[in-house]
PDB file of C-alpha atoms in Angstrom:
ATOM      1  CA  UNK O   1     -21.725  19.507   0.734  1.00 70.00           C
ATOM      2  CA  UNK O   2     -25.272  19.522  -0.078  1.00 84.00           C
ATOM      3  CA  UNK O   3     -26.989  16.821  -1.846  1.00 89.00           C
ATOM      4  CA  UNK O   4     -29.904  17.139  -3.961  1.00 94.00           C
ATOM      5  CA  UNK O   5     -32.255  13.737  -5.190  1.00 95.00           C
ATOM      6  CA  UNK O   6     -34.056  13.555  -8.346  1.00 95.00           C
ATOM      7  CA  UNK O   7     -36.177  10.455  -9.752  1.00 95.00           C
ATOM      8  CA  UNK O   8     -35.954  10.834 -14.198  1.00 96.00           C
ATOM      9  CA  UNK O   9     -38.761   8.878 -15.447  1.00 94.00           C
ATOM     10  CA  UNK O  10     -36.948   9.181 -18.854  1.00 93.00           C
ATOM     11  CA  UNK O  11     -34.757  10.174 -21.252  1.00 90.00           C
ATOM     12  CA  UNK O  12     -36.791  13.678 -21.706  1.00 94.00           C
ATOM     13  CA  UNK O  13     -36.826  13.693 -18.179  1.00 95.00           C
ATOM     14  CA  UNK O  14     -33.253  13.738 -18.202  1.00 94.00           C
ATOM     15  CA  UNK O  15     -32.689  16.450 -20.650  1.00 93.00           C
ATOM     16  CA  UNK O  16     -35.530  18.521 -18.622  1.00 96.00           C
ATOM     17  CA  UNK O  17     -33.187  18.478 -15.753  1.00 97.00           C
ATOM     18  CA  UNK O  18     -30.422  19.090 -18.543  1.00 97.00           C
ATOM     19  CA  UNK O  19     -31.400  21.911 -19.566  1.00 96.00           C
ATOM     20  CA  UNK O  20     -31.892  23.410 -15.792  1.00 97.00           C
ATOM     21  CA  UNK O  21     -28.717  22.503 -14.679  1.00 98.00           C
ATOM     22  CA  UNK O  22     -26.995  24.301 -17.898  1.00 98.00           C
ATOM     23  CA  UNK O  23     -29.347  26.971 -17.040  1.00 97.00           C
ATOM     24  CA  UNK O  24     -27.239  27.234 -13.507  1.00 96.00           C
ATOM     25  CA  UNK O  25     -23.935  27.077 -14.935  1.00 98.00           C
ATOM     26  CA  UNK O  26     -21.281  29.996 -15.804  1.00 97.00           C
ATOM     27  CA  UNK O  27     -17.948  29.943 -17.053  1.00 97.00           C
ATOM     28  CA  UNK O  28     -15.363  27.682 -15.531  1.00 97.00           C
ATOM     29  CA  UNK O  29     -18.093  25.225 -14.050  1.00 98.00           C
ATOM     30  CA  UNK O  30     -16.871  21.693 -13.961  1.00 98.00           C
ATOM     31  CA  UNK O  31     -19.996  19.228 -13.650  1.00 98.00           C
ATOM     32  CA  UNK O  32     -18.786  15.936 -13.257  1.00 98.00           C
ATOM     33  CA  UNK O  33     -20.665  12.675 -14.066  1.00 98.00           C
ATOM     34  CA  UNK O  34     -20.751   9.673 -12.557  1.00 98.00           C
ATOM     35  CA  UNK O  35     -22.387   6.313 -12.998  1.00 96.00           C
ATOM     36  CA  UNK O  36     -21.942   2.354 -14.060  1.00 93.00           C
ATOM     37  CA  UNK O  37     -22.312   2.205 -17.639  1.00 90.00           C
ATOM     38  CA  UNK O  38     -26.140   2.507 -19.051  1.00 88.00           C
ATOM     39  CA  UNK O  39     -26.886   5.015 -16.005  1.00 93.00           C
ATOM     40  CA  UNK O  40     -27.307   8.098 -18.037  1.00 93.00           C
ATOM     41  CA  UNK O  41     -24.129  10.240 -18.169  1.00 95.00           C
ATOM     42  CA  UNK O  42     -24.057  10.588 -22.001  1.00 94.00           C
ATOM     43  CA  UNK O  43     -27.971  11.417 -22.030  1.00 95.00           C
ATOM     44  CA  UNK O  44     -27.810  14.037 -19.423  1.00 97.00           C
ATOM     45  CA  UNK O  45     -24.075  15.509 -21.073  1.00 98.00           C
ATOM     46  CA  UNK O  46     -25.999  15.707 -24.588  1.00 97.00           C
ATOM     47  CA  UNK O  47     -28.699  17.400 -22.491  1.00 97.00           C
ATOM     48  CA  UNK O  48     -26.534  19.993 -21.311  1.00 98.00           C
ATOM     49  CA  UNK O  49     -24.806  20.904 -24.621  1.00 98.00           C
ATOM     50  CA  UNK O  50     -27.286  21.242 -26.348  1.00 98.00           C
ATOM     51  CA  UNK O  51     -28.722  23.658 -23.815  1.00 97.00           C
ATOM     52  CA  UNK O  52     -25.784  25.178 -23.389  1.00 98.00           C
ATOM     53  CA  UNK O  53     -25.014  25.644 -27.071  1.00 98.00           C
ATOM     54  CA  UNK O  54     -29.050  27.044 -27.431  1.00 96.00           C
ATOM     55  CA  UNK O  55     -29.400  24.047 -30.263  1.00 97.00           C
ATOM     56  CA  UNK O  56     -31.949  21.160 -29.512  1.00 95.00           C
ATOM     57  CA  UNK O  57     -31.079  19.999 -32.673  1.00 95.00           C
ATOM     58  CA  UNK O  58     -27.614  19.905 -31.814  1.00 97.00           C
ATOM     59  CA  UNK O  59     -25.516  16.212 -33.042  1.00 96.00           C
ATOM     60  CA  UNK O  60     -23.391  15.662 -29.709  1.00 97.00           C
ATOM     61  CA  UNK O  61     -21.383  12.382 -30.327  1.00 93.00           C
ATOM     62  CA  UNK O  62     -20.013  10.107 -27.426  1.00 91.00           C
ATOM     63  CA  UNK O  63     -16.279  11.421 -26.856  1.00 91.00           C
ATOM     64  CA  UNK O  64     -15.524   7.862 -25.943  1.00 89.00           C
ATOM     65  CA  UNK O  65     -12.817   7.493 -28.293  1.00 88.00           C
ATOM     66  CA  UNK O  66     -12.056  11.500 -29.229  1.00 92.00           C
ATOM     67  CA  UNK O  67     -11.408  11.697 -25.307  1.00 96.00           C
ATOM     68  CA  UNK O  68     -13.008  15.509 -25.608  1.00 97.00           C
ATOM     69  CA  UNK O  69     -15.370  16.848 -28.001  1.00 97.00           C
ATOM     70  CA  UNK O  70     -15.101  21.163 -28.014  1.00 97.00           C
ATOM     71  CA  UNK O  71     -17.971  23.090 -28.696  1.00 98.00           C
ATOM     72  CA  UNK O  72     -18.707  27.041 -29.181  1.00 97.00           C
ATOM     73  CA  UNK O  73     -21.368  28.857 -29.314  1.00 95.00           C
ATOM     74  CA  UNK O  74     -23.743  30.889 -27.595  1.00 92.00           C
ATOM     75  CA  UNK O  75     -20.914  32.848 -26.176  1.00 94.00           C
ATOM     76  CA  UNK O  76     -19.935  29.717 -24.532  1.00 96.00           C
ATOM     77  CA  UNK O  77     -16.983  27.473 -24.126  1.00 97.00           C
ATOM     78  CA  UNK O  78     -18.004  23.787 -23.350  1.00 98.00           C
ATOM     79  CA  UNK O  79     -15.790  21.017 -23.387  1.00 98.00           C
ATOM     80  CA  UNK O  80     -17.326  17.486 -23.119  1.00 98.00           C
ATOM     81  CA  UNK O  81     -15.131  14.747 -22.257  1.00 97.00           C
ATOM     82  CA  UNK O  82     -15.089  11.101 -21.665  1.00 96.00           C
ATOM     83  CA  UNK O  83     -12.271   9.173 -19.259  1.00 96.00           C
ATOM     84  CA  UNK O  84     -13.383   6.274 -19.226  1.00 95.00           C
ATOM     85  CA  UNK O  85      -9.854   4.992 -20.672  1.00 93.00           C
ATOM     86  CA  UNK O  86      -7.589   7.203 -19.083  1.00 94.00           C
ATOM     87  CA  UNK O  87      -5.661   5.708 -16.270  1.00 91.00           C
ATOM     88  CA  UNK O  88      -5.153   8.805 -14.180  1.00 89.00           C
ATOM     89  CA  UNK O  89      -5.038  12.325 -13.854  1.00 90.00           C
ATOM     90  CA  UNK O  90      -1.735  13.163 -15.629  1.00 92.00           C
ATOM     91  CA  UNK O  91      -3.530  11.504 -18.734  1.00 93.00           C
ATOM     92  CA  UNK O  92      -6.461  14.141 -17.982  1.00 92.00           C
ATOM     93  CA  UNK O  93      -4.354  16.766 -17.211  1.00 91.00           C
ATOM     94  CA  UNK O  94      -2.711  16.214 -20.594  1.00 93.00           C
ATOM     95  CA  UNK O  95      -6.120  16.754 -22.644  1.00 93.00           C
ATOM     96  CA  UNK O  96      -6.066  20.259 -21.958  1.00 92.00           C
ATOM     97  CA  UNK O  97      -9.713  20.259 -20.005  1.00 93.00           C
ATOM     98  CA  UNK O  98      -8.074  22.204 -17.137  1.00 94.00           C
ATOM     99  CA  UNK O  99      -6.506  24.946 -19.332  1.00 94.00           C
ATOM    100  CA  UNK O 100      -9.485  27.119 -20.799  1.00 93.00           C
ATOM    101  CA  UNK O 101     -10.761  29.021 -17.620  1.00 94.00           C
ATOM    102  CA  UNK O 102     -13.887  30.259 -19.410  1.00 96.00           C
ATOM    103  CA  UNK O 103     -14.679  26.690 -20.666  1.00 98.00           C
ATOM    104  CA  UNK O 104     -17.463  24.906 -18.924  1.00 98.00           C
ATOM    105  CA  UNK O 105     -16.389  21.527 -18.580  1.00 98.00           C
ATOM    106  CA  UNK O 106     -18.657  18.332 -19.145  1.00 98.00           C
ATOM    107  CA  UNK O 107     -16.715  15.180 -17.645  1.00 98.00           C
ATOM    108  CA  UNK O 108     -18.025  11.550 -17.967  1.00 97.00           C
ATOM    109  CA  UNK O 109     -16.202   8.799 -15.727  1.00 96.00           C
ATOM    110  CA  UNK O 110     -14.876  11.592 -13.562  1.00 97.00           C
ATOM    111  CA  UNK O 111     -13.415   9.475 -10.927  1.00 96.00           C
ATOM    112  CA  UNK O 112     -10.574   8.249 -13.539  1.00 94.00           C
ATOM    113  CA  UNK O 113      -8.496  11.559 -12.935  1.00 94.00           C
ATOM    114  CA  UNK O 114      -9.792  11.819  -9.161  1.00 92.00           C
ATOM    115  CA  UNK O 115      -8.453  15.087  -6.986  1.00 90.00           C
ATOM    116  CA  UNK O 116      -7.828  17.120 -10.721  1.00 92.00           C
ATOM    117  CA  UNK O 117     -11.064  18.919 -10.240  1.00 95.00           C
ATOM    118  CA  UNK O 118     -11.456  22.575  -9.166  1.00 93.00           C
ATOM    119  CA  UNK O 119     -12.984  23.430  -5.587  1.00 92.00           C
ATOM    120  CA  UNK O 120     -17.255  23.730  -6.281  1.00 93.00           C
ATOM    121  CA  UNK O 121     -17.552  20.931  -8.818  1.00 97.00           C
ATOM    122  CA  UNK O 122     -20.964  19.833  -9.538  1.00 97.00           C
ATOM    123  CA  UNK O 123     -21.267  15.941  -9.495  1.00 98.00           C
ATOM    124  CA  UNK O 124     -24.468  14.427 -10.493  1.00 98.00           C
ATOM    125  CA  UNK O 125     -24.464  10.807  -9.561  1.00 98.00           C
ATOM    126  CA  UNK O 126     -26.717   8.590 -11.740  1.00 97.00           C
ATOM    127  CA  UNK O 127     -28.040   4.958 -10.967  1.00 96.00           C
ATOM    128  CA  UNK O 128     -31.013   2.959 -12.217  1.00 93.00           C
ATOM    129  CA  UNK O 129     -33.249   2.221  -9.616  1.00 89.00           C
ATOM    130  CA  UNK O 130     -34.428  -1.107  -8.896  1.00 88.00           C
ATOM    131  CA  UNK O 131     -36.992  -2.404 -11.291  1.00 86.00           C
ATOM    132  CA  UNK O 132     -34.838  -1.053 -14.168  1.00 82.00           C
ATOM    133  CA  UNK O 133     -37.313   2.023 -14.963  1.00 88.00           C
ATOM    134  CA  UNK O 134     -35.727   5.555 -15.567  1.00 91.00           C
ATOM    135  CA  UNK O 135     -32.973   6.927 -13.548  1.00 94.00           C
ATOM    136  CA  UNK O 136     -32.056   8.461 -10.241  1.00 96.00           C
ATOM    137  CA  UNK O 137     -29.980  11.395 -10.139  1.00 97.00           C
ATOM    138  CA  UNK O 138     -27.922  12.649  -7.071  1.00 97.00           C
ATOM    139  CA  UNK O 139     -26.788  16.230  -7.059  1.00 97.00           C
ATOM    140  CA  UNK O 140     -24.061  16.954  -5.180  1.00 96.00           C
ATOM    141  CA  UNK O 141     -22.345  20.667  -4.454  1.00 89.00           C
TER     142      UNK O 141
END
């Protein structure tokens, strides 16, 4: 696995790299994203939808308490999805994110349904770096 470093100054340096990671992705893609809370993942996932749907404009709530928002367009599939309250992967499994294999698959708090993931995941791994200021992001493939 190759790893990849990135320093986001802010949040439109975060949907910069947004946009080139959806740029990267194809049907069937799972990018997973992990983090303590505050680190970014919602930032970077509305990032990436809104790339990936071609709208900047784009409203992309939370799925915190939907579980998995759906979206179409652009000839794409994307399914956006929050675990943070699931207690495993037969709760995940359940959602249906692992049944559309032309969806590309957005997943915050990934490590709640851990091993449920296809081979060739993308996990971005985000952290505040000390001194509070912007975000780090490790890509991981």
């Amino acid at each position: 696995m190759a790893s990849e470093f990135l320093d986001l100054d802010d949040d439109s340096a975060t949907a910069a790299f947004g946009q080139r990671l959806a740029a990267q992705l194809r049907p069937g893609d799972f990018v997973l994203l992990e983090g303590d809370l505050g680190a970014g993942k919602t930032t970077l996932a509305r990032a990436l939808v809104r790339a990936l749907m071609d709208d900047p404009a784009l409203e992309v709530p939370s799925p915190s308490f939907a579980l998995v928002q759906p979206y179409s367009g652009a000839g794409r599939q994307v399914l956006h999805a929050d675990f943070y309250r699931l207690s495993g992967r037969d709760e995940a499994e359940d959602l249906g994110v692992f049944d559309d294999a032309d969806a590309i698959v957005i997943v915050e708090w990934p490590e709640r349904a851990a091993g449920a993931y296809p081979p060739g995941a993308i996990t971005v791994r985000l952290s505040i770096p000390k001194g509070g200021k912007g975000r780090r992001a490790e890509i991981v493939r």
